[in-house]
Amino acid sequence: MRRRRLIVLVIALVAIVGAGAFAVASANRVKGSAEQTAEEYFDAWRRGDVMAMVRLVDQPPSDFAERHRALSEDLHVDSLRLTPGSPRETGDESVEVPFAGVRELAELGPWPFDGVLRLGVRDRAWKVLWTPETLHPLLKDGGTLELTEVDASAAELVTSEGEKIPNDSYAEAYLEPLRPEFAEANHGWALVSKLPGQPDRQLITRRPEANVERTTLSRPVQAAAARALDAVDDSAIVVIRPSTGEILALADRLRDNYSAVRDVFPPGSVFKTITAAALLKSGLDPAAQVGCPGAYTIPFHRSFTNDGEVDRGVVTFTDAFAHSCNTTFVEQVTTRLTGEELSRTADEWGFGRSVATGIGGTCGAVPAAADLDVLAADAIGQGEVVASPLCMAALAAAVESGVWRSPRLLSEEQVRRLDGVPGEDAPMDAGIVAALRDMMRAVVDHGTASDAGLPPDVSGKTGTAEVEGETSHAWFIGFREDLAFCVFVRHGGSGRATAAPIAARFLNGV
């Protein structure tokens, strides 16, 4: 009986001890698992449920929710993808879960990153041990992430073929001011990492593509014009397509801020092209016999001489033009024309027409001279006459095509937007045009440009414009098929010796 009571007592004691041990084990057992907590955290993070995330974090900072909200708003995050890796133990009660993330940024697209979610046991439960780098590794040690605007790419101006403007084209002074006109009113974006004491680092950059605008410049023609001027200081070449008025080349090396498009200079004998048009209009025939003495004095007025006072006797009007006889033109103009008639003819050939190129431009001026001495000087491109190289190229183009067209560097639509309405196309008198073509051909065939090395089928006119106290300006205008040009060398000397050989280099290089 006593033994039975002992057994019962032992059993009761064991039960009490077992119950106590179970209670102790139950009290010390960790709730859940690291894997489960990590899964819940990632799920809440994907959904943007910050309050659910807070409940899983050990001692979350007071600005936990604000940090997450600010990062998403400041970086313009559209979505977030998270892909957890396999957990790895880092201690008895600590685990790390590597993960890959991709934030989709509205301006910059996908932005991948790698991170680590650290967990530990706190108060018998697995908790996320959150630090700023949990949000992104670059936020460690006080780092910040910012989305900033960057300047948009400048507009890119290209040739008519859609190719890059040749290097050292001597057209930059005209193209650079145009770029802002075509730059789109937008900006790019950059994601920037900033760390105290370190330079900013751009992580992703997206700039808008440059707005590409075609000019009328032809790549091979522009390159040939530029190369023809490589060794010639204070010079310019303007090339125009006669059939359209498009500027095919604009190589400008003029110094002292002078412009071949906007500035005017005494044109010298290239202006005789307009004077010849006025004389032809008055009835003077190209084959008419005219005097070309070495010197000629206007009755009761001043005297004029040919270059070197060369006396050619009696020649045809065409040959007087070919040899640039000053005396012939002075005599014929002062006996046949008034200042108003010469001025009116100049206006018909461009001086009185609206020029709109897209980059500005002017033609020049031919005042209606009342004094015979001034009229005579104007007739040979001296006196009060001034012209731009642009205008002289347009004149040559009009002779070739028979139609005066306002030269342009851009599309007709852009020219109107930037420069206004250009002058309308103006057909010239067919008879006068035909005569001028023959006369300009004679200049190259046996006249002042015959020894310049010009290729076949070129027609042109040389010009030497005297400048008081300085070296003369050198000019040569001409055309070959659907290509018209003006070569101008400021204070370059003789048009025959300086400008015409440059034209030859240009034409031989096209």
PDB file of N, CA, C and O in Angstrom, residues 107-179:
ATOM      1  N   GLU A 107      10.511  59.295 -65.854  1.00  0.00           N
ATOM      2  CA  GLU A 107      11.331  59.988 -66.846  1.00  0.00           C
ATOM      3  C   GLU A 107      12.500  59.160 -67.363  1.00  0.00           C
ATOM      4  O   GLU A 107      12.997  59.405 -68.465  1.00  0.00           O
ATOM      5  N   LEU A 108      12.936  58.191 -66.568  1.00  0.00           N
ATOM      6  CA  LEU A 108      14.177  57.498 -66.913  1.00  0.00           C
ATOM      7  C   LEU A 108      14.009  56.011 -67.190  1.00  0.00           C
ATOM      8  O   LEU A 108      14.969  55.343 -67.556  1.00  0.00           O
ATOM      9  N   GLY A 109      12.799  55.480 -66.984  1.00  0.00           N
ATOM     10  CA  GLY A 109      12.588  54.061 -67.244  1.00  0.00           C
ATOM     11  C   GLY A 109      13.026  53.185 -66.088  1.00  0.00           C
ATOM     12  O   GLY A 109      13.131  53.617 -64.935  1.00  0.00           O
ATOM     13  N   PRO A 110      13.312  51.903 -66.339  1.00  0.00           N
ATOM     14  CA  PRO A 110      13.662  50.969 -65.262  1.00  0.00           C
ATOM     15  C   PRO A 110      15.003  51.302 -64.618  1.00  0.00           C
ATOM     16  O   PRO A 110      15.978  51.610 -65.309  1.00  0.00           O
ATOM     17  N   TRP A 111      15.008  51.232 -63.300  1.00  0.00           N
ATOM     18  CA  TRP A 111      16.234  51.494 -62.539  1.00  0.00           C
ATOM     19  C   TRP A 111      16.450  50.329 -61.575  1.00  0.00           C
ATOM     20  O   TRP A 111      15.863  50.289 -60.502  1.00  0.00           O
ATOM     21  N   PRO A 112      17.271  49.346 -61.956  1.00  0.00           N
ATOM     22  CA  PRO A 112      17.482  48.178 -61.099  1.00  0.00           C
ATOM     23  C   PRO A 112      18.437  48.480 -59.946  1.00  0.00           C
ATOM     24  O   PRO A 112      19.300  49.361 -60.051  1.00  0.00           O
ATOM     25  N   PHE A 113      18.279  47.745 -58.873  1.00  0.00           N
ATOM     26  CA  PHE A 113      19.190  47.859 -57.732  1.00  0.00           C
ATOM     27  C   PHE A 113      19.181  46.539 -56.970  1.00  0.00           C
ATOM     28  O   PHE A 113      18.263  45.731 -57.100  1.00  0.00           O
ATOM     29  N   ASP A 114      20.212  46.306 -56.182  1.00  0.00           N
ATOM     30  CA  ASP A 114      20.310  45.131 -55.313  1.00  0.00           C
ATOM     31  C   ASP A 114      20.349  45.598 -53.869  1.00  0.00           C
ATOM     32  O   ASP A 114      20.972  46.624 -53.544  1.00  0.00           O
ATOM     33  N   GLY A 115      19.688  44.829 -52.987  1.00  0.00           N
ATOM     34  CA  GLY A 115      19.654  45.186 -51.580  1.00  0.00           C
ATOM     35  C   GLY A 115      19.684  43.961 -50.683  1.00  0.00           C
ATOM     36  O   GLY A 115      19.684  42.817 -51.162  1.00  0.00           O
ATOM     37  N   VAL A 116      19.709  44.219 -49.408  1.00  0.00           N
ATOM     38  CA  VAL A 116      19.698  43.149 -48.404  1.00  0.00           C
ATOM     39  C   VAL A 116      18.695  43.517 -47.316  1.00  0.00           C
ATOM     40  O   VAL A 116      18.737  44.637 -46.781  1.00  0.00           O
ATOM     41  N   LEU A 117      17.792  42.582 -47.011  1.00  0.00           N
ATOM     42  CA  LEU A 117      16.842  42.763 -45.912  1.00  0.00           C
ATOM     43  C   LEU A 117      17.377  41.984 -44.719  1.00  0.00           C
ATOM     44  O   LEU A 117      17.547  40.765 -44.781  1.00  0.00           O
ATOM     45  N   ARG A 118      17.665  42.694 -43.640  1.00  0.00           N
ATOM     46  CA  ARG A 118      18.215  42.055 -42.440  1.00  0.00           C
ATOM     47  C   ARG A 118      17.101  41.863 -41.413  1.00  0.00           C
ATOM     48  O   ARG A 118      16.276  42.759 -41.196  1.00  0.00           O
ATOM     49  N   LEU A 119      17.109  40.676 -40.775  1.00  0.00           N
ATOM     50  CA  LEU A 119      16.102  40.356 -39.777  1.00  0.00           C
ATOM     51  C   LEU A 119      16.779  39.806 -38.520  1.00  0.00           C
ATOM     52  O   LEU A 119      17.869  39.220 -38.588  1.00  0.00           O
ATOM     53  N   GLY A 120      16.142  40.009 -37.397  1.00  0.00           N
ATOM     54  CA  GLY A 120      16.647  39.478 -36.127  1.00  0.00           C
ATOM     55  C   GLY A 120      15.493  39.222 -35.170  1.00  0.00           C
ATOM     56  O   GLY A 120      14.375  39.719 -35.376  1.00  0.00           O
ATOM     57  N   VAL A 121      15.755  38.438 -34.145  1.00  0.00           N
ATOM     58  CA  VAL A 121      14.727  38.125 -33.141  1.00  0.00           C
ATOM     59  C   VAL A 121      14.706  39.243 -32.108  1.00  0.00           C
ATOM     60  O   VAL A 121      15.733  39.558 -31.504  1.00  0.00           O
ATOM     61  N   ARG A 122      13.537  39.806 -31.943  1.00  0.00           N
ATOM     62  CA  ARG A 122      13.337  40.845 -30.945  1.00  0.00           C
ATOM     63  C   ARG A 122      12.018  40.552 -30.217  1.00  0.00           C
ATOM     64  O   ARG A 122      10.972  40.412 -30.881  1.00  0.00           O
ATOM     65  N   ASP A 123      12.116  40.425 -28.874  1.00  0.00           N
ATOM     66  CA  ASP A 123      10.915  40.123 -28.059  1.00  0.00           C
ATOM     67  C   ASP A 123      10.200  38.876 -28.583  1.00  0.00           C
ATOM     68  O   ASP A 123       8.979  38.857 -28.801  1.00  0.00           O
ATOM     69  N   ARG A 124      11.007  37.817 -28.790  1.00  0.00           N
ATOM     70  CA  ARG A 124      10.525  36.491 -29.196  1.00  0.00           C
ATOM     71  C   ARG A 124       9.763  36.533 -30.525  1.00  0.00           C
ATOM     72  O   ARG A 124       8.849  35.747 -30.765  1.00  0.00           O
ATOM     73  N   ALA A 125      10.153  37.492 -31.422  1.00  0.00           N
ATOM     74  CA  ALA A 125       9.533  37.560 -32.746  1.00  0.00           C
ATOM     75  C   ALA A 125      10.570  38.031 -33.766  1.00  0.00           C
ATOM     76  O   ALA A 125      11.489  38.801 -33.440  1.00  0.00           O
ATOM     77  N   TRP A 126      10.439  37.527 -34.962  1.00  0.00           N
ATOM     78  CA  TRP A 126      11.333  37.953 -36.030  1.00  0.00           C
ATOM     79  C   TRP A 126      10.896  39.326 -36.533  1.00  0.00           C
ATOM     80  O   TRP A 126       9.749  39.551 -36.868  1.00  0.00           O
ATOM     81  N   LYS A 127      11.861  40.247 -36.533  1.00  0.00           N
ATOM     82  CA  LYS A 127      11.595  41.619 -36.951  1.00  0.00           C
ATOM     83  C   LYS A 127      12.601  42.048 -38.028  1.00  0.00           C
ATOM     84  O   LYS A 127      13.732  41.562 -38.084  1.00  0.00           O
ATOM     85  N   VAL A 128      12.159  42.991 -38.856  1.00  0.00           N
ATOM     86  CA  VAL A 128      13.061  43.586 -39.840  1.00  0.00           C
ATOM     87  C   VAL A 128      13.929  44.622 -39.144  1.00  0.00           C
ATOM     88  O   VAL A 128      13.423  45.497 -38.425  1.00  0.00           O
ATOM     89  N   LEU A 129      15.230  44.501 -39.356  1.00  0.00           N
ATOM     90  CA  LEU A 129      16.172  45.468 -38.771  1.00  0.00           C
ATOM     91  C   LEU A 129      16.458  46.537 -39.844  1.00  0.00           C
ATOM     92  O   LEU A 129      17.405  46.439 -40.620  1.00  0.00           O
ATOM     93  N   TRP A 130      15.598  47.527 -39.874  1.00  0.00           N
ATOM     94  CA  TRP A 130      15.593  48.485 -40.984  1.00  0.00           C
ATOM     95  C   TRP A 130      16.640  49.578 -40.812  1.00  0.00           C
ATOM     96  O   TRP A 130      16.844  50.114 -39.712  1.00  0.00           O
ATOM     97  N   THR A 131      17.329  49.918 -41.891  1.00  0.00           N
ATOM     98  CA  THR A 131      18.219  51.077 -41.981  1.00  0.00           C
ATOM     99  C   THR A 131      17.944  51.744 -43.329  1.00  0.00           C
ATOM    100  O   THR A 131      17.335  51.140 -44.220  1.00  0.00           O
ATOM    101  N   PRO A 132      18.399  52.981 -43.536  1.00  0.00           N
ATOM    102  CA  PRO A 132      18.112  53.651 -44.814  1.00  0.00           C
ATOM    103  C   PRO A 132      18.553  52.857 -46.038  1.00  0.00           C
ATOM    104  O   PRO A 132      17.896  52.894 -47.079  1.00  0.00           O
ATOM    105  N   GLU A 133      19.686  52.111 -45.920  1.00  0.00           N
ATOM    106  CA  GLU A 133      20.141  51.375 -47.098  1.00  0.00           C
ATOM    107  C   GLU A 133      19.228  50.205 -47.452  1.00  0.00           C
ATOM    108  O   GLU A 133      19.373  49.598 -48.520  1.00  0.00           O
ATOM    109  N   THR A 134      18.287  49.854 -46.525  1.00  0.00           N
ATOM    110  CA  THR A 134      17.280  48.858 -46.895  1.00  0.00           C
ATOM    111  C   THR A 134      16.423  49.400 -48.034  1.00  0.00           C
ATOM    112  O   THR A 134      16.044  48.674 -48.949  1.00  0.00           O
ATOM    113  N   LEU A 135      16.143  50.702 -47.988  1.00  0.00           N
ATOM    114  CA  LEU A 135      15.364  51.354 -49.040  1.00  0.00           C
ATOM    115  C   LEU A 135      16.158  51.406 -50.344  1.00  0.00           C
ATOM    116  O   LEU A 135      15.629  51.154 -51.426  1.00  0.00           O
ATOM    117  N   HIS A 136      17.456  51.743 -50.237  1.00  0.00           N
ATOM    118  CA  HIS A 136      18.382  51.664 -51.361  1.00  0.00           C
ATOM    119  C   HIS A 136      19.805  51.742 -50.801  1.00  0.00           C
ATOM    120  O   HIS A 136      20.077  52.559 -49.913  1.00  0.00           O
ATOM    121  N   PRO A 137      20.719  50.914 -51.321  1.00  0.00           N
ATOM    122  CA  PRO A 137      22.086  50.898 -50.765  1.00  0.00           C
ATOM    123  C   PRO A 137      22.785  52.253 -50.790  1.00  0.00           C
ATOM    124  O   PRO A 137      23.619  52.535 -49.924  1.00  0.00           O
ATOM    125  N   LEU A 138      22.451  53.111 -51.742  1.00  0.00           N
ATOM    126  CA  LEU A 138      23.126  54.411 -51.841  1.00  0.00           C
ATOM    127  C   LEU A 138      22.661  55.410 -50.787  1.00  0.00           C
ATOM    128  O   LEU A 138      23.203  56.514 -50.702  1.00  0.00           O
ATOM    129  N   LEU A 139      21.670  55.048 -49.995  1.00  0.00           N
ATOM    130  CA  LEU A 139      21.218  55.920 -48.913  1.00  0.00           C
ATOM    131  C   LEU A 139      22.028  55.712 -47.636  1.00  0.00           C
ATOM    132  O   LEU A 139      21.781  56.381 -46.626  1.00  0.00           O
ATOM    133  N   LYS A 140      22.994  54.819 -47.683  1.00  0.00           N
ATOM    134  CA  LYS A 140      23.845  54.561 -46.529  1.00  0.00           C
ATOM    135  C   LYS A 140      24.734  55.772 -46.235  1.00  0.00           C
ATOM    136  O   LYS A 140      25.089  56.537 -47.141  1.00  0.00           O
ATOM    137  N   ASP A 141      25.046  55.962 -44.978  1.00  0.00           N
ATOM    138  CA  ASP A 141      25.985  57.015 -44.545  1.00  0.00           C
ATOM    139  C   ASP A 141      25.537  58.417 -44.948  1.00  0.00           C
ATOM    140  O   ASP A 141      26.345  59.271 -45.324  1.00  0.00           O
ATOM    141  N   GLY A 142      24.239  58.662 -44.907  1.00  0.00           N
ATOM    142  CA  GLY A 142      23.726  59.995 -45.194  1.00  0.00           C
ATOM    143  C   GLY A 142      23.577  60.312 -46.668  1.00  0.00           C
ATOM    144  O   GLY A 142      23.360  61.476 -47.037  1.00  0.00           O
ATOM    145  N   GLY A 143      23.676  59.301 -47.510  1.00  0.00           N
ATOM    146  CA  GLY A 143      23.531  59.532 -48.935  1.00  0.00           C
ATOM    147  C   GLY A 143      22.099  59.908 -49.311  1.00  0.00           C
ATOM    148  O   GLY A 143      21.141  59.560 -48.609  1.00  0.00           O
ATOM    149  N   THR A 144      21.959  60.628 -50.397  1.00  0.00           N
ATOM    150  CA  THR A 144      20.638  61.002 -50.897  1.00  0.00           C
ATOM    151  C   THR A 144      20.563  60.700 -52.390  1.00  0.00           C
ATOM    152  O   THR A 144      21.592  60.596 -53.078  1.00  0.00           O
ATOM    153  N   LEU A 145      19.359  60.601 -52.900  1.00  0.00           N
ATOM    154  CA  LEU A 145      19.108  60.386 -54.320  1.00  0.00           C
ATOM    155  C   LEU A 145      18.195  61.490 -54.814  1.00  0.00           C
ATOM    156  O   LEU A 145      17.183  61.784 -54.176  1.00  0.00           O
ATOM    157  N   GLU A 146      18.560  62.103 -55.939  1.00  0.00           N
ATOM    158  CA  GLU A 146      17.769  63.213 -56.450  1.00  0.00           C
ATOM    159  C   GLU A 146      17.555  63.063 -57.947  1.00  0.00           C
ATOM    160  O   GLU A 146      18.431  62.577 -58.670  1.00  0.00           O
ATOM    161  N   LEU A 147      16.399  63.520 -58.394  1.00  0.00           N
ATOM    162  CA  LEU A 147      16.092  63.593 -59.816  1.00  0.00           C
ATOM    163  C   LEU A 147      16.220  65.057 -60.218  1.00  0.00           C
ATOM    164  O   LEU A 147      15.521  65.918 -59.693  1.00  0.00           O
ATOM    165  N   THR A 148      17.118  65.345 -61.132  1.00  0.00           N
ATOM    166  CA  THR A 148      17.370  66.735 -61.512  1.00  0.00           C
ATOM    167  C   THR A 148      17.182  66.921 -63.011  1.00  0.00           C
ATOM    168  O   THR A 148      17.357  65.996 -63.808  1.00  0.00           O
ATOM    169  N   GLU A 149      16.850  68.156 -63.396  1.00  0.00           N
ATOM    170  CA  GLU A 149      16.712  68.484 -64.809  1.00  0.00           C
ATOM    171  C   GLU A 149      18.094  68.768 -65.401  1.00  0.00           C
ATOM    172  O   GLU A 149      18.962  69.309 -64.731  1.00  0.00           O
ATOM    173  N   VAL A 150      18.272  68.388 -66.642  1.00  0.00           N
ATOM    174  CA  VAL A 150      19.510  68.704 -67.358  1.00  0.00           C
ATOM    175  C   VAL A 150      19.131  69.428 -68.633  1.00  0.00           C
ATOM    176  O   VAL A 150      18.016  69.299 -69.144  1.00  0.00           O
ATOM    177  N   ASP A 151      20.064  70.207 -69.134  1.00  0.00           N
ATOM    178  CA  ASP A 151      19.803  70.990 -70.342  1.00  0.00           C
ATOM    179  C   ASP A 151      19.495  70.088 -71.517  1.00  0.00           C
ATOM    180  O   ASP A 151      20.093  69.019 -71.682  1.00  0.00           O
ATOM    181  N   ALA A 152      18.573  70.538 -72.328  1.00  0.00           N
ATOM    182  CA  ALA A 152      18.245  69.798 -73.540  1.00  0.00           C
ATOM    183  C   ALA A 152      19.373  69.932 -74.545  1.00  0.00           C
ATOM    184  O   ALA A 152      20.144  70.891 -74.524  1.00  0.00           O
ATOM    185  N   SER A 153      19.495  68.959 -75.419  1.00  0.00           N
ATOM    186  CA  SER A 153      20.493  69.021 -76.475  1.00  0.00           C
ATOM    187  C   SER A 153      20.169  70.177 -77.423  1.00  0.00           C
ATOM    188  O   SER A 153      19.005  70.454 -77.693  1.00  0.00           O
ATOM    189  N   ALA A 154      21.205  70.839 -77.887  1.00  0.00           N
ATOM    190  CA  ALA A 154      20.995  71.924 -78.835  1.00  0.00           C
ATOM    191  C   ALA A 154      20.491  71.366 -80.158  1.00  0.00           C
ATOM    192  O   ALA A 154      20.703  70.201 -80.481  1.00  0.00           O
ATOM    193  N   ALA A 155      19.823  72.207 -80.902  1.00  0.00           N
ATOM    194  CA  ALA A 155      19.342  71.776 -82.215  1.00  0.00           C
ATOM    195  C   ALA A 155      20.536  71.466 -83.106  1.00  0.00           C
ATOM    196  O   ALA A 155      21.580  72.106 -83.035  1.00  0.00           O
ATOM    197  N   GLU A 156      20.369  70.471 -83.935  1.00  0.00           N
ATOM    198  CA  GLU A 156      21.429  70.082 -84.856  1.00  0.00           C
ATOM    199  C   GLU A 156      21.038  70.504 -86.268  1.00  0.00           C
ATOM    200  O   GLU A 156      20.010  70.083 -86.793  1.00  0.00           O
ATOM    201  N   LEU A 157      21.850  71.360 -86.856  1.00  0.00           N
ATOM    202  CA  LEU A 157      21.617  71.806 -88.226  1.00  0.00           C
ATOM    203  C   LEU A 157      22.468  70.953 -89.156  1.00  0.00           C
ATOM    204  O   LEU A 157      23.671  70.787 -88.935  1.00  0.00           O
ATOM    205  N   VAL A 158      21.840  70.408 -90.185  1.00  0.00           N
ATOM    206  CA  VAL A 158      22.527  69.502 -91.090  1.00  0.00           C
ATOM    207  C   VAL A 158      22.411  70.018 -92.521  1.00  0.00           C
ATOM    208  O   VAL A 158      21.710  70.992 -92.801  1.00  0.00           O
ATOM    209  N   THR A 159      23.099  69.350 -93.416  1.00  0.00           N
ATOM    210  CA  THR A 159      23.060  69.733 -94.827  1.00  0.00           C
ATOM    211  C   THR A 159      21.728  69.323 -95.450  1.00  0.00           C
ATOM    212  O   THR A 159      20.916  68.637 -94.834  1.00  0.00           O
ATOM    213  N   SER A 160      21.520  69.710 -96.680  1.00  0.00           N
ATOM    214  CA  SER A 160      20.289  69.337 -97.381  1.00  0.00           C
ATOM    215  C   SER A 160      20.192  67.834 -97.570  1.00  0.00           C
ATOM    216  O   SER A 160      19.096  67.286 -97.696  1.00  0.00           O
ATOM    217  N   GLU A 161      21.347  67.146 -97.540  1.00  0.00           N
ATOM    218  CA  GLU A 161      21.351  65.691 -97.659  1.00  0.00           C
ATOM    219  C   GLU A 161      21.106  65.001 -96.327  1.00  0.00           C
ATOM    220  O   GLU A 161      21.020  63.777 -96.265  1.00  0.00           O
ATOM    221  N   GLY A 162      21.002  65.801 -95.234  1.00  0.00           N
ATOM    222  CA  GLY A 162      20.812  65.224 -93.915  1.00  0.00           C
ATOM    223  C   GLY A 162      22.105  64.837 -93.237  1.00  0.00           C
ATOM    224  O   GLY A 162      22.098  64.153 -92.206  1.00  0.00           O
ATOM    225  N   GLU A 163      23.234  65.288 -93.766  1.00  0.00           N
ATOM    226  CA  GLU A 163      24.534  64.940 -93.214  1.00  0.00           C
ATOM    227  C   GLU A 163      25.074  66.083 -92.350  1.00  0.00           C
ATOM    228  O   GLU A 163      24.607  67.216 -92.421  1.00  0.00           O
ATOM    229  N   LYS A 164      26.071  65.755 -91.569  1.00  0.00           N
ATOM    230  CA  LYS A 164      26.706  66.752 -90.706  1.00  0.00           C
ATOM    231  C   LYS A 164      27.363  67.838 -91.554  1.00  0.00           C
ATOM    232  O   LYS A 164      27.919  67.558 -92.610  1.00  0.00           O
ATOM    233  N   ILE A 165      27.282  69.080 -91.069  1.00  0.00           N
ATOM    234  CA  ILE A 165      27.969  70.177 -91.758  1.00  0.00           C
ATOM    235  C   ILE A 165      29.472  69.895 -91.721  1.00  0.00           C
ATOM    236  O   ILE A 165      30.010  69.537 -90.668  1.00  0.00           O
ATOM    237  N   PRO A 166      30.180  70.023 -92.825  1.00  0.00           N
ATOM    238  CA  PRO A 166      31.621  69.727 -92.816  1.00  0.00           C
ATOM    239  C   PRO A 166      32.371  70.540 -91.773  1.00  0.00           C
ATOM    240  O   PRO A 166      32.006  71.682 -91.464  1.00  0.00           O
ATOM    241  N   ASN A 167      33.412  69.934 -91.221  1.00  0.00           N
ATOM    242  CA  ASN A 167      34.243  70.641 -90.247  1.00  0.00           C
ATOM    243  C   ASN A 167      34.952  71.812 -90.918  1.00  0.00           C
ATOM    244  O   ASN A 167      35.291  71.758 -92.109  1.00  0.00           O
ATOM    245  N   ASP A 168      35.188  72.863 -90.125  1.00  0.00           N
ATOM    246  CA  ASP A 168      35.864  74.063 -90.632  1.00  0.00           C
ATOM    247  C   ASP A 168      35.210  74.554 -91.923  1.00  0.00           C
ATOM    248  O   ASP A 168      35.877  74.846 -92.918  1.00  0.00           O
ATOM    249  N   SER A 169      33.877  74.646 -91.866  1.00  0.00           N
ATOM    250  CA  SER A 169      33.126  75.023 -93.064  1.00  0.00           C
ATOM    251  C   SER A 169      33.065  76.529 -93.264  1.00  0.00           C
ATOM    252  O   SER A 169      32.644  76.987 -94.320  1.00  0.00           O
ATOM    253  N   TYR A 170      33.443  77.308 -92.268  1.00  0.00           N
ATOM    254  CA  TYR A 170      33.340  78.761 -92.289  1.00  0.00           C
ATOM    255  C   TYR A 170      31.892  79.230 -92.391  1.00  0.00           C
ATOM    256  O   TYR A 170      31.623  80.363 -92.801  1.00  0.00           O
ATOM    257  N   ALA A 171      30.971  78.350 -92.010  1.00  0.00           N
ATOM    258  CA  ALA A 171      29.552  78.735 -91.962  1.00  0.00           C
ATOM    259  C   ALA A 171      29.064  78.862 -90.524  1.00  0.00           C
ATOM    260  O   ALA A 171      27.903  79.196 -90.291  1.00  0.00           O
ATOM    261  N   GLU A 172      29.934  78.599 -89.555  1.00  0.00           N
ATOM    262  CA  GLU A 172      29.515  78.537 -88.157  1.00  0.00           C
ATOM    263  C   GLU A 172      28.899  79.832 -87.658  1.00  0.00           C
ATOM    264  O   GLU A 172      27.961  79.819 -86.846  1.00  0.00           O
ATOM    265  N   ALA A 173      29.398  80.958 -88.116  1.00  0.00           N
ATOM    266  CA  ALA A 173      28.878  82.244 -87.635  1.00  0.00           C
ATOM    267  C   ALA A 173      27.405  82.429 -87.993  1.00  0.00           C
ATOM    268  O   ALA A 173      26.700  83.202 -87.337  1.00  0.00           O
ATOM    269  N   TYR A 174      26.934  81.723 -88.998  1.00  0.00           N
ATOM    270  CA  TYR A 174      25.529  81.809 -89.388  1.00  0.00           C
ATOM    271  C   TYR A 174      24.704  80.688 -88.746  1.00  0.00           C
ATOM    272  O   TYR A 174      23.519  80.877 -88.447  1.00  0.00           O
ATOM    273  N   LEU A 175      25.315  79.541 -88.525  1.00  0.00           N
ATOM    274  CA  LEU A 175      24.577  78.394 -88.000  1.00  0.00           C
ATOM    275  C   LEU A 175      24.380  78.466 -86.492  1.00  0.00           C
ATOM    276  O   LEU A 175      23.311  78.112 -85.978  1.00  0.00           O
ATOM    277  N   GLU A 176      25.392  78.916 -85.768  1.00  0.00           N
ATOM    278  CA  GLU A 176      25.298  78.941 -84.299  1.00  0.00           C
ATOM    279  C   GLU A 176      24.116  79.771 -83.799  1.00  0.00           C
ATOM    280  O   GLU A 176      23.363  79.330 -82.936  1.00  0.00           O
ATOM    281  N   PRO A 177      23.905  80.989 -84.312  1.00  0.00           N
ATOM    282  CA  PRO A 177      22.749  81.764 -83.834  1.00  0.00           C
ATOM    283  C   PRO A 177      21.406  81.129 -84.192  1.00  0.00           C
ATOM    284  O   PRO A 177      20.388  81.453 -83.581  1.00  0.00           O
ATOM    285  N   LEU A 178      21.392  80.227 -85.175  1.00  0.00           N
ATOM    286  CA  LEU A 178      20.142  79.593 -85.580  1.00  0.00           C
ATOM    287  C   LEU A 178      19.716  78.481 -84.623  1.00  0.00           C
ATOM    288  O   LEU A 178      18.525  78.187 -84.504  1.00  0.00           O
ATOM    289  N   ARG A 179      20.686  77.842 -83.958  1.00  0.00           N
ATOM    290  CA  ARG A 179      20.361  76.652 -83.167  1.00  0.00           C
ATOM    291  C   ARG A 179      19.299  76.914 -82.101  1.00  0.00           C
ATOM    292  O   ARG A 179      18.388  76.110 -81.925  1.00  0.00           O
TER     293      ARG A 179
END
